[in-house]
Amino acid sequence: MTQIVSFAGSGSDLGALHCAMLDAFSDYIVPLQPEADTFKAALSARNFDPEASFVALEDDDVIGFWNVATRGTKRYLIGSGTRIGHRGRGLASRLGMAAIHAAENVGIESFWLEVIKGNIDAERLYRKLGFDVTRKLDCYQLDHPSPDQSSCKLSDFDTVANVIQRYSTWEPSWQNATESHYGSQLTSFLHEKGGAIIGAGGLVHQIAASEPSALEDLLAAAATVGSLTLVNVDSADNALCSLVQKLGAHRFIVQSEMRLSLPNVS
């Protein structure tokens, strides 16, 4: 018999969740097989909420999961999956409904997620559960042709985050939001003409500037680590998308951000 229960009440540990994730993602569109420590660190960084997350159990084994984060009155789907041998039984739908009902019962206002273009079954499920697409998000890989920090200077995280908020025309996705990175080891640059960039190890979390030339300088400053990866850039940001493509970036993923608005029934 299969049970759908919160992770907090399942009696399972993160090791069991990791094993289920490896199986569920072994045939995913984008290869994803993290080591156990990496998996646990990612859950912690993304505010994994055991009470809000749900697993499908069979003979005490985790065979499906919805890993969920809570921030204030919003919840976010960190990742979901079903072990290959247990698909086609409606577990994903049952897990999603359990997570949504739990969110409604504690007064959560909205539920958010991203789904990769081409993951047709997942997008169909999310629409069935009531999620609607809010925007498209692009991911780019860029080998910058000419790294250069001459027009930028290193600064502290809070200062840079405030500058980005001043110049940005869109909100970063939840993984890249400012609250996701407090306490992280990040590199932050300010541009002399107005603008900033936040990243770590070649991964750009946020970038915004007063003009395209400043955007280009900020990318050059961050490129001193080598290749850059820009994750979840709002596709409506024509200035940034056009610039990175001009610089030779490869768009390797397109995602749909989806939202479910919930009634407050607490």
PDB file of C-alpha atoms in Angstrom:
ATOM      1  CA  MET A   1       0.000   0.000   0.000  1.00  0.00           C
ATOM      2  CA  THR A   2       1.292   3.446  -0.942  1.00  0.00           C
ATOM      3  CA  GLN A   3       1.119   6.277   1.600  1.00  0.00           C
ATOM      4  CA  ILE A   4       1.384  10.009   0.863  1.00  0.00           C
ATOM      5  CA  VAL A   5       2.764  11.744   3.954  1.00  0.00           C
ATOM      6  CA  SER A   6       4.730  14.829   4.876  1.00  0.00           C
ATOM      7  CA  PHE A   7       8.467  14.276   4.896  1.00  0.00           C
ATOM      8  CA  ALA A   8       8.529  15.390   8.532  1.00  0.00           C
ATOM      9  CA  GLY A   9       6.123  12.593   9.467  1.00  0.00           C
ATOM     10  CA  SER A  10       7.505   9.935   7.143  1.00  0.00           C
ATOM     11  CA  GLY A  11      10.268   8.563   9.347  1.00  0.00           C
ATOM     12  CA  SER A  12      12.612   8.857   6.343  1.00  0.00           C
ATOM     13  CA  ASP A  13      15.904  10.720   6.322  1.00  0.00           C
ATOM     14  CA  LEU A  14      17.613  12.864   3.699  1.00  0.00           C
ATOM     15  CA  GLY A  15      19.642   9.863   2.579  1.00  0.00           C
ATOM     16  CA  ALA A  16      16.469   8.058   1.519  1.00  0.00           C
ATOM     17  CA  LEU A  17      15.233  11.211  -0.205  1.00  0.00           C
ATOM     18  CA  HIS A  18      18.552  11.522  -2.037  1.00  0.00           C
ATOM     19  CA  CYS A  19      18.343   7.926  -3.301  1.00  0.00           C
ATOM     20  CA  ALA A  20      14.823   8.523  -4.598  1.00  0.00           C
ATOM     21  CA  MET A  21      15.949  11.715  -6.304  1.00  0.00           C
ATOM     22  CA  LEU A  22      18.860   9.988  -8.079  1.00  0.00           C
ATOM     23  CA  ASP A  23      16.531   7.346  -9.499  1.00  0.00           C
ATOM     24  CA  ALA A  24      13.801   9.824 -10.451  1.00  0.00           C
ATOM     25  CA  PHE A  25      16.251  12.167 -12.196  1.00  0.00           C
ATOM     26  CA  SER A  26      18.392   9.495 -13.881  1.00  0.00           C
ATOM     27  CA  ASP A  27      16.508  10.028 -17.174  1.00  0.00           C
ATOM     28  CA  TYR A  28      15.782  13.753 -16.742  1.00  0.00           C
ATOM     29  CA  ILE A  29      16.137  16.238 -19.617  1.00  0.00           C
ATOM     30  CA  VAL A  30      19.122  17.817 -17.868  1.00  0.00           C
ATOM     31  CA  PRO A  31      21.454  15.274 -16.181  1.00  0.00           C
ATOM     32  CA  LEU A  32      21.215  15.715 -12.419  1.00  0.00           C
ATOM     33  CA  GLN A  33      23.021  13.265 -10.144  1.00  0.00           C
ATOM     34  CA  PRO A  34      24.413  15.248  -7.187  1.00  0.00           C
ATOM     35  CA  GLU A  35      26.507  13.729  -4.428  1.00  0.00           C
ATOM     36  CA  ALA A  36      24.685  13.293  -1.114  1.00  0.00           C
ATOM     37  CA  ASP A  37      26.417  16.266   0.555  1.00  0.00           C
ATOM     38  CA  THR A  38      25.684  18.511  -2.439  1.00  0.00           C
ATOM     39  CA  PHE A  39      22.040  17.455  -2.417  1.00  0.00           C
ATOM     40  CA  LYS A  40      21.659  18.164   1.310  1.00  0.00           C
ATOM     41  CA  ALA A  41      23.424  21.541   1.016  1.00  0.00           C
ATOM     42  CA  ALA A  42      21.166  22.555  -1.879  1.00  0.00           C
ATOM     43  CA  LEU A  43      18.031  21.709   0.117  1.00  0.00           C
ATOM     44  CA  SER A  44      19.296  23.743   3.062  1.00  0.00           C
ATOM     45  CA  ALA A  45      20.205  26.731   0.874  1.00  0.00           C
ATOM     46  CA  ARG A  46      16.762  26.676  -0.708  1.00  0.00           C
ATOM     47  CA  ASN A  47      14.873  26.631   2.606  1.00  0.00           C
ATOM     48  CA  PHE A  48      13.628  23.037   2.389  1.00  0.00           C
ATOM     49  CA  ASP A  49      10.576  22.691   4.646  1.00  0.00           C
ATOM     50  CA  PRO A  50      10.020  19.094   5.879  1.00  0.00           C
ATOM     51  CA  GLU A  51       6.470  19.899   7.031  1.00  0.00           C
ATOM     52  CA  ALA A  52       5.530  21.355   3.640  1.00  0.00           C
ATOM     53  CA  SER A  53       7.219  18.594   1.605  1.00  0.00           C
ATOM     54  CA  PHE A  54       5.563  15.278   0.801  1.00  0.00           C
ATOM     55  CA  VAL A  55       6.777  11.792  -0.074  1.00  0.00           C
ATOM     56  CA  ALA A  56       5.163   8.633  -1.386  1.00  0.00           C
ATOM     57  CA  LEU A  57       6.115   5.609   0.715  1.00  0.00           C
ATOM     58  CA  GLU A  58       5.884   1.942  -0.179  1.00  0.00           C
ATOM     59  CA  ASP A  59       7.292  -0.646   2.226  1.00  0.00           C
ATOM     60  CA  ASP A  60       9.010   2.271   3.979  1.00  0.00           C
ATOM     61  CA  ASP A  61      10.876   3.213   0.762  1.00  0.00           C
ATOM     62  CA  VAL A  62      10.560   6.707  -0.721  1.00  0.00           C
ATOM     63  CA  ILE A  63       9.246   6.202  -4.262  1.00  0.00           C
ATOM     64  CA  GLY A  64       8.122   9.765  -5.016  1.00  0.00           C
ATOM     65  CA  PHE A  65       8.556  13.268  -3.613  1.00  0.00           C
ATOM     66  CA  TRP A  66       7.618  16.934  -3.728  1.00  0.00           C
ATOM     67  CA  ASN A  67      10.412  18.913  -2.034  1.00  0.00           C
ATOM     68  CA  VAL A  68       9.026  22.285  -0.986  1.00  0.00           C
ATOM     69  CA  ALA A  69      10.428  25.539   0.418  1.00  0.00           C
ATOM     70  CA  THR A  70       8.530  28.085   2.507  1.00  0.00           C
ATOM     71  CA  ARG A  71       9.258  31.810   2.588  1.00  0.00           C
ATOM     72  CA  GLY A  72       6.683  33.917   4.361  1.00  0.00           C
ATOM     73  CA  THR A  73       3.326  33.447   2.640  1.00  0.00           C
ATOM     74  CA  LYS A  74       4.833  31.784  -0.449  1.00  0.00           C
ATOM     75  CA  ARG A  75       5.869  28.206  -1.135  1.00  0.00           C
ATOM     76  CA  TYR A  76       8.178  26.977  -3.881  1.00  0.00           C
ATOM     77  CA  LEU A  77       8.647  23.570  -5.435  1.00  0.00           C
ATOM     78  CA  ILE A  78      12.360  22.814  -5.158  1.00  0.00           C
ATOM     79  CA  GLY A  79      12.030  19.559  -7.075  1.00  0.00           C
ATOM     80  CA  SER A  80       9.661  16.666  -7.634  1.00  0.00           C
ATOM     81  CA  GLY A  81       9.947  13.188  -9.046  1.00  0.00           C
ATOM     82  CA  THR A  82       8.849   9.570  -9.051  1.00  0.00           C
ATOM     83  CA  ARG A  83      11.134   6.554  -9.202  1.00  0.00           C
ATOM     84  CA  ILE A  84      11.179   5.067 -12.703  1.00  0.00           C
ATOM     85  CA  GLY A  85       9.596   1.763 -11.706  1.00  0.00           C
ATOM     86  CA  HIS A  86       6.629   3.442 -10.018  1.00  0.00           C
ATOM     87  CA  ARG A  87       5.497   5.891 -12.705  1.00  0.00           C
ATOM     88  CA  GLY A  88       2.095   5.864 -14.353  1.00  0.00           C
ATOM     89  CA  ARG A  89       0.236   5.362 -11.069  1.00  0.00           C
ATOM     90  CA  GLY A  90      -0.774   8.979 -10.401  1.00  0.00           C
ATOM     91  CA  LEU A  91       1.722   9.477  -7.569  1.00  0.00           C
ATOM     92  CA  ALA A  92       2.943  12.844  -8.862  1.00  0.00           C
ATOM     93  CA  SER A  93      -0.611  14.169  -8.885  1.00  0.00           C
ATOM     94  CA  ARG A  94      -1.327  12.854  -5.383  1.00  0.00           C
ATOM     95  CA  LEU A  95       1.893  14.360  -4.032  1.00  0.00           C
ATOM     96  CA  GLY A  96       1.141  17.711  -5.632  1.00  0.00           C
ATOM     97  CA  MET A  97      -2.395  17.825  -4.273  1.00  0.00           C
ATOM     98  CA  ALA A  98      -1.153  16.925  -0.791  1.00  0.00           C
ATOM     99  CA  ALA A  99       1.425  19.735  -0.884  1.00  0.00           C
ATOM    100  CA  ILE A 100      -1.129  22.239  -2.165  1.00  0.00           C
ATOM    101  CA  HIS A 101      -3.748  21.309   0.427  1.00  0.00           C
ATOM    102  CA  ALA A 102      -1.151  21.593   3.192  1.00  0.00           C
ATOM    103  CA  ALA A 103      -0.247  25.068   1.929  1.00  0.00           C
ATOM    104  CA  GLU A 104      -3.894  26.139   1.878  1.00  0.00           C
ATOM    105  CA  ASN A 105      -4.413  24.931   5.425  1.00  0.00           C
ATOM    106  CA  VAL A 106      -1.725  27.213   6.851  1.00  0.00           C
ATOM    107  CA  GLY A 107      -2.702  30.321   4.894  1.00  0.00           C
ATOM    108  CA  ILE A 108      -0.072  30.252   2.144  1.00  0.00           C
ATOM    109  CA  GLU A 109      -1.023  32.785  -0.556  1.00  0.00           C
ATOM    110  CA  SER A 110       0.784  31.352  -3.578  1.00  0.00           C
ATOM    111  CA  PHE A 111       2.769  28.340  -4.780  1.00  0.00           C
ATOM    112  CA  TRP A 112       5.572  28.751  -7.337  1.00  0.00           C
ATOM    113  CA  LEU A 113       7.665  26.462  -9.538  1.00  0.00           C
ATOM    114  CA  GLU A 114       9.664  26.286 -12.751  1.00  0.00           C
ATOM    115  CA  VAL A 115       9.393  23.645 -15.449  1.00  0.00           C
ATOM    116  CA  ILE A 116      11.861  23.089 -18.288  1.00  0.00           C
ATOM    117  CA  LYS A 117      10.588  23.483 -21.846  1.00  0.00           C
ATOM    118  CA  GLY A 118      10.111  20.003 -23.265  1.00  0.00           C
ATOM    119  CA  ASN A 119       9.073  18.413 -19.973  1.00  0.00           C
ATOM    120  CA  ILE A 120       5.566  17.976 -21.346  1.00  0.00           C
ATOM    121  CA  ASP A 121       4.244  15.549 -18.742  1.00  0.00           C
ATOM    122  CA  ALA A 122       5.320  17.774 -15.849  1.00  0.00           C
ATOM    123  CA  GLU A 123       3.833  20.923 -17.373  1.00  0.00           C
ATOM    124  CA  ARG A 124       0.579  19.077 -18.096  1.00  0.00           C
ATOM    125  CA  LEU A 125       0.420  17.968 -14.456  1.00  0.00           C
ATOM    126  CA  TYR A 126       1.108  21.447 -13.100  1.00  0.00           C
ATOM    127  CA  ARG A 127      -1.616  22.937 -15.291  1.00  0.00           C
ATOM    128  CA  LYS A 128      -4.011  20.229 -14.101  1.00  0.00           C
ATOM    129  CA  LEU A 129      -3.188  21.219 -10.516  1.00  0.00           C
ATOM    130  CA  GLY A 130      -4.082  24.831 -11.344  1.00  0.00           C
ATOM    131  CA  PHE A 131      -0.713  26.465 -12.028  1.00  0.00           C
ATOM    132  CA  ASP A 132      -0.472  29.153 -14.725  1.00  0.00           C
ATOM    133  CA  VAL A 133       2.617  30.394 -16.577  1.00  0.00           C
ATOM    134  CA  THR A 134       3.740  33.828 -15.370  1.00  0.00           C
ATOM    135  CA  ARG A 135       6.816  34.285 -17.592  1.00  0.00           C
ATOM    136  CA  LYS A 136       9.584  32.563 -19.543  1.00  0.00           C
ATOM    137  CA  LEU A 137      13.096  32.255 -18.111  1.00  0.00           C
ATOM    138  CA  ASP A 138      16.278  31.679 -20.128  1.00  0.00           C
ATOM    139  CA  CYS A 139      19.553  30.097 -19.016  1.00  0.00           C
ATOM    140  CA  TYR A 140      22.802  30.969 -20.814  1.00  0.00           C
ATOM    141  CA  GLN A 141      26.353  29.667 -20.892  1.00  0.00           C
ATOM    142  CA  LEU A 142      28.920  32.321 -21.839  1.00  0.00           C
ATOM    143  CA  ASP A 143      32.664  32.072 -22.435  1.00  0.00           C
ATOM    144  CA  HIS A 144      33.398  35.781 -22.191  1.00  0.00           C
ATOM    145  CA  PRO A 145      35.853  36.953 -24.880  1.00  0.00           C
ATOM    146  CA  SER A 146      37.604  39.629 -22.804  1.00  0.00           C
ATOM    147  CA  PRO A 147      37.488  39.566 -18.978  1.00  0.00           C
ATOM    148  CA  ASP A 148      38.132  43.020 -17.532  1.00  0.00           C
ATOM    149  CA  GLN A 149      37.511  44.558 -14.078  1.00  0.00           C
ATOM    150  CA  SER A 150      38.721  48.078 -14.882  1.00  0.00           C
ATOM    151  CA  SER A 151      35.281  49.742 -14.791  1.00  0.00           C
ATOM    152  CA  CYS A 152      34.039  47.865 -11.724  1.00  0.00           C
ATOM    153  CA  LYS A 153      34.950  47.486  -8.081  1.00  0.00           C
ATOM    154  CA  LEU A 154      34.256  44.830  -5.497  1.00  0.00           C
ATOM    155  CA  SER A 155      31.594  45.713  -2.939  1.00  0.00           C
ATOM    156  CA  ASP A 156      29.556  44.176  -0.140  1.00  0.00           C
ATOM    157  CA  PHE A 157      26.448  42.105  -0.756  1.00  0.00           C
ATOM    158  CA  ASP A 158      23.886  44.493   0.763  1.00  0.00           C
ATOM    159  CA  THR A 159      25.124  47.490  -1.215  1.00  0.00           C
ATOM    160  CA  VAL A 160      25.124  45.576  -4.479  1.00  0.00           C
ATOM    161  CA  ALA A 161      21.686  44.052  -3.827  1.00  0.00           C
ATOM    162  CA  ASN A 162      20.242  47.542  -3.303  1.00  0.00           C
ATOM    163  CA  VAL A 163      21.804  48.818  -6.531  1.00  0.00           C
ATOM    164  CA  ILE A 164      20.416  45.873  -8.499  1.00  0.00           C
ATOM    165  CA  GLN A 165      16.960  46.521  -7.076  1.00  0.00           C
ATOM    166  CA  ARG A 166      17.229  50.132  -8.247  1.00  0.00           C
ATOM    167  CA  TYR A 167      18.047  49.255 -11.859  1.00  0.00           C
ATOM    168  CA  SER A 168      16.350  45.921 -12.461  1.00  0.00           C
ATOM    169  CA  THR A 169      13.070  45.853 -14.370  1.00  0.00           C
ATOM    170  CA  TRP A 170      12.083  42.368 -13.141  1.00  0.00           C
ATOM    171  CA  GLU A 171      12.162  40.209 -10.026  1.00  0.00           C
ATOM    172  CA  PRO A 172      14.717  37.376  -9.911  1.00  0.00           C
ATOM    173  CA  SER A 173      13.354  33.849  -9.678  1.00  0.00           C
ATOM    174  CA  TRP A 174      13.090  32.512  -6.139  1.00  0.00           C
ATOM    175  CA  GLN A 175      16.406  30.607  -6.294  1.00  0.00           C
ATOM    176  CA  ASN A 176      18.201  33.814  -7.275  1.00  0.00           C
ATOM    177  CA  ALA A 177      16.329  36.151  -4.938  1.00  0.00           C
ATOM    178  CA  THR A 178      18.358  38.219  -2.489  1.00  0.00           C
ATOM    179  CA  GLU A 179      17.065  36.278   0.524  1.00  0.00           C
ATOM    180  CA  SER A 180      18.405  33.067  -1.049  1.00  0.00           C
ATOM    181  CA  HIS A 181      21.989  34.253  -0.754  1.00  0.00           C
ATOM    182  CA  TYR A 182      22.439  35.902   2.627  1.00  0.00           C
ATOM    183  CA  GLY A 183      25.448  34.312   4.271  1.00  0.00           C
ATOM    184  CA  SER A 184      26.721  32.779   1.021  1.00  0.00           C
ATOM    185  CA  GLN A 185      30.251  33.254  -0.265  1.00  0.00           C
ATOM    186  CA  LEU A 186      29.516  35.524  -3.223  1.00  0.00           C
ATOM    187  CA  THR A 187      31.453  38.005  -5.335  1.00  0.00           C
ATOM    188  CA  SER A 188      29.717  41.338  -5.887  1.00  0.00           C
ATOM    189  CA  PHE A 189      30.777  44.121  -8.269  1.00  0.00           C
ATOM    190  CA  LEU A 190      29.570  47.708  -8.626  1.00  0.00           C
ATOM    191  CA  HIS A 191      29.854  49.585 -11.927  1.00  0.00           C
ATOM    192  CA  GLU A 192      31.068  53.176 -11.953  1.00  0.00           C
ATOM    193  CA  LYS A 193      28.141  54.303 -14.143  1.00  0.00           C
ATOM    194  CA  GLY A 194      25.475  52.538 -12.109  1.00  0.00           C
ATOM    195  CA  GLY A 195      24.799  48.836 -11.909  1.00  0.00           C
ATOM    196  CA  ALA A 196      25.909  45.675 -10.167  1.00  0.00           C
ATOM    197  CA  ILE A 197      26.357  41.929 -10.452  1.00  0.00           C
ATOM    198  CA  ILE A 198      26.229  39.129  -7.856  1.00  0.00           C
ATOM    199  CA  GLY A 199      27.669  35.686  -8.467  1.00  0.00           C
ATOM    200  CA  ALA A 200      29.880  32.855  -7.320  1.00  0.00           C
ATOM    201  CA  GLY A 201      32.175  30.503  -9.201  1.00  0.00           C
ATOM    202  CA  GLY A 202      30.974  31.693 -12.582  1.00  0.00           C
ATOM    203  CA  LEU A 203      27.266  31.479 -11.732  1.00  0.00           C
ATOM    204  CA  VAL A 204      25.506  34.843 -12.088  1.00  0.00           C
ATOM    205  CA  HIS A 205      22.628  35.193  -9.629  1.00  0.00           C
ATOM    206  CA  GLN A 206      21.623  38.806 -10.306  1.00  0.00           C
ATOM    207  CA  ILE A 207      22.677  41.584 -12.670  1.00  0.00           C
ATOM    208  CA  ALA A 208      21.240  45.000 -13.538  1.00  0.00           C
ATOM    209  CA  ALA A 209      22.634  48.281 -14.817  1.00  0.00           C
ATOM    210  CA  SER A 210      21.772  51.746 -16.039  1.00  0.00           C
ATOM    211  CA  GLU A 211      22.671  50.996 -19.667  1.00  0.00           C
ATOM    212  CA  PRO A 212      23.783  48.096 -21.930  1.00  0.00           C
ATOM    213  CA  SER A 213      27.433  49.167 -21.911  1.00  0.00           C
ATOM    214  CA  ALA A 214      27.489  48.873 -18.117  1.00  0.00           C
ATOM    215  CA  LEU A 215      25.897  45.426 -18.352  1.00  0.00           C
ATOM    216  CA  GLU A 216      28.680  44.380 -20.716  1.00  0.00           C
ATOM    217  CA  ASP A 217      31.363  45.697 -18.342  1.00  0.00           C
ATOM    218  CA  LEU A 218      29.811  43.856 -15.388  1.00  0.00           C
ATOM    219  CA  LEU A 219      29.809  40.563 -17.293  1.00  0.00           C
ATOM    220  CA  ALA A 220      33.454  41.165 -18.212  1.00  0.00           C
ATOM    221  CA  ALA A 221      34.318  41.773 -14.557  1.00  0.00           C
ATOM    222  CA  ALA A 222      32.601  38.569 -13.428  1.00  0.00           C
ATOM    223  CA  ALA A 223      34.207  36.607 -16.273  1.00  0.00           C
ATOM    224  CA  THR A 224      37.627  36.621 -14.615  1.00  0.00           C
ATOM    225  CA  VAL A 225      36.677  33.177 -13.253  1.00  0.00           C
ATOM    226  CA  GLY A 226      36.269  31.876 -16.831  1.00  0.00           C
ATOM    227  CA  SER A 227      32.924  30.837 -18.258  1.00  0.00           C
ATOM    228  CA  LEU A 228      29.712  32.376 -16.912  1.00  0.00           C
ATOM    229  CA  THR A 229      26.329  30.762 -16.390  1.00  0.00           C
ATOM    230  CA  LEU A 230      23.289  33.027 -16.189  1.00  0.00           C
ATOM    231  CA  VAL A 231      20.318  31.180 -14.734  1.00  0.00           C
ATOM    232  CA  ASN A 232      16.672  32.211 -15.071  1.00  0.00           C
ATOM    233  CA  VAL A 233      17.005  35.473 -16.972  1.00  0.00           C
ATOM    234  CA  ASP A 234      13.584  36.954 -17.699  1.00  0.00           C
ATOM    235  CA  SER A 235      13.162  36.505 -21.455  1.00  0.00           C
ATOM    236  CA  ALA A 236      11.437  39.908 -21.572  1.00  0.00           C
ATOM    237  CA  ASP A 237      14.749  41.610 -20.655  1.00  0.00           C
ATOM    238  CA  ASN A 238      15.704  42.385 -24.250  1.00  0.00           C
ATOM    239  CA  ALA A 239      18.816  44.371 -23.323  1.00  0.00           C
ATOM    240  CA  LEU A 240      20.437  41.558 -21.323  1.00  0.00           C
ATOM    241  CA  CYS A 241      19.308  38.709 -23.590  1.00  0.00           C
ATOM    242  CA  SER A 242      20.491  40.527 -26.708  1.00  0.00           C
ATOM    243  CA  LEU A 243      23.822  41.374 -25.102  1.00  0.00           C
ATOM    244  CA  VAL A 244      24.724  37.867 -23.968  1.00  0.00           C
ATOM    245  CA  GLN A 245      23.757  36.487 -27.371  1.00  0.00           C
ATOM    246  CA  LYS A 246      25.925  39.125 -29.050  1.00  0.00           C
ATOM    247  CA  LEU A 247      28.800  37.988 -26.835  1.00  0.00           C
ATOM    248  CA  GLY A 248      28.324  34.436 -28.076  1.00  0.00           C
ATOM    249  CA  ALA A 249      26.326  32.913 -25.218  1.00  0.00           C
ATOM    250  CA  HIS A 250      24.552  29.602 -25.705  1.00  0.00           C
ATOM    251  CA  ARG A 251      20.982  29.380 -24.403  1.00  0.00           C
ATOM    252  CA  PHE A 252      20.858  25.868 -22.971  1.00  0.00           C
ATOM    253  CA  ILE A 253      17.560  25.864 -21.066  1.00  0.00           C
ATOM    254  CA  VAL A 254      14.230  27.671 -21.363  1.00  0.00           C
ATOM    255  CA  GLN A 255      11.899  27.409 -18.384  1.00  0.00           C
ATOM    256  CA  SER A 256       8.351  28.453 -17.628  1.00  0.00           C
ATOM    257  CA  GLU A 257       7.780  30.022 -14.240  1.00  0.00           C
ATOM    258  CA  MET A 258       4.360  28.968 -12.948  1.00  0.00           C
ATOM    259  CA  ARG A 259       2.195  30.212 -10.079  1.00  0.00           C
ATOM    260  CA  LEU A 260      -0.827  28.892  -8.227  1.00  0.00           C
ATOM    261  CA  SER A 261      -2.787  31.459  -6.201  1.00  0.00           C
ATOM    262  CA  LEU A 262      -4.312  29.938  -3.080  1.00  0.00           C
ATOM    263  CA  PRO A 263      -7.323  30.913  -0.968  1.00  0.00           C
ATOM    264  CA  ASN A 264      -6.519  31.750   2.634  1.00  0.00           C
ATOM    265  CA  VAL A 265      -8.396  29.091   4.604  1.00  0.00           C
ATOM    266  CA  SER A 266      -6.384  29.123   7.845  1.00  0.00           C
TER     267      SER A 266
END
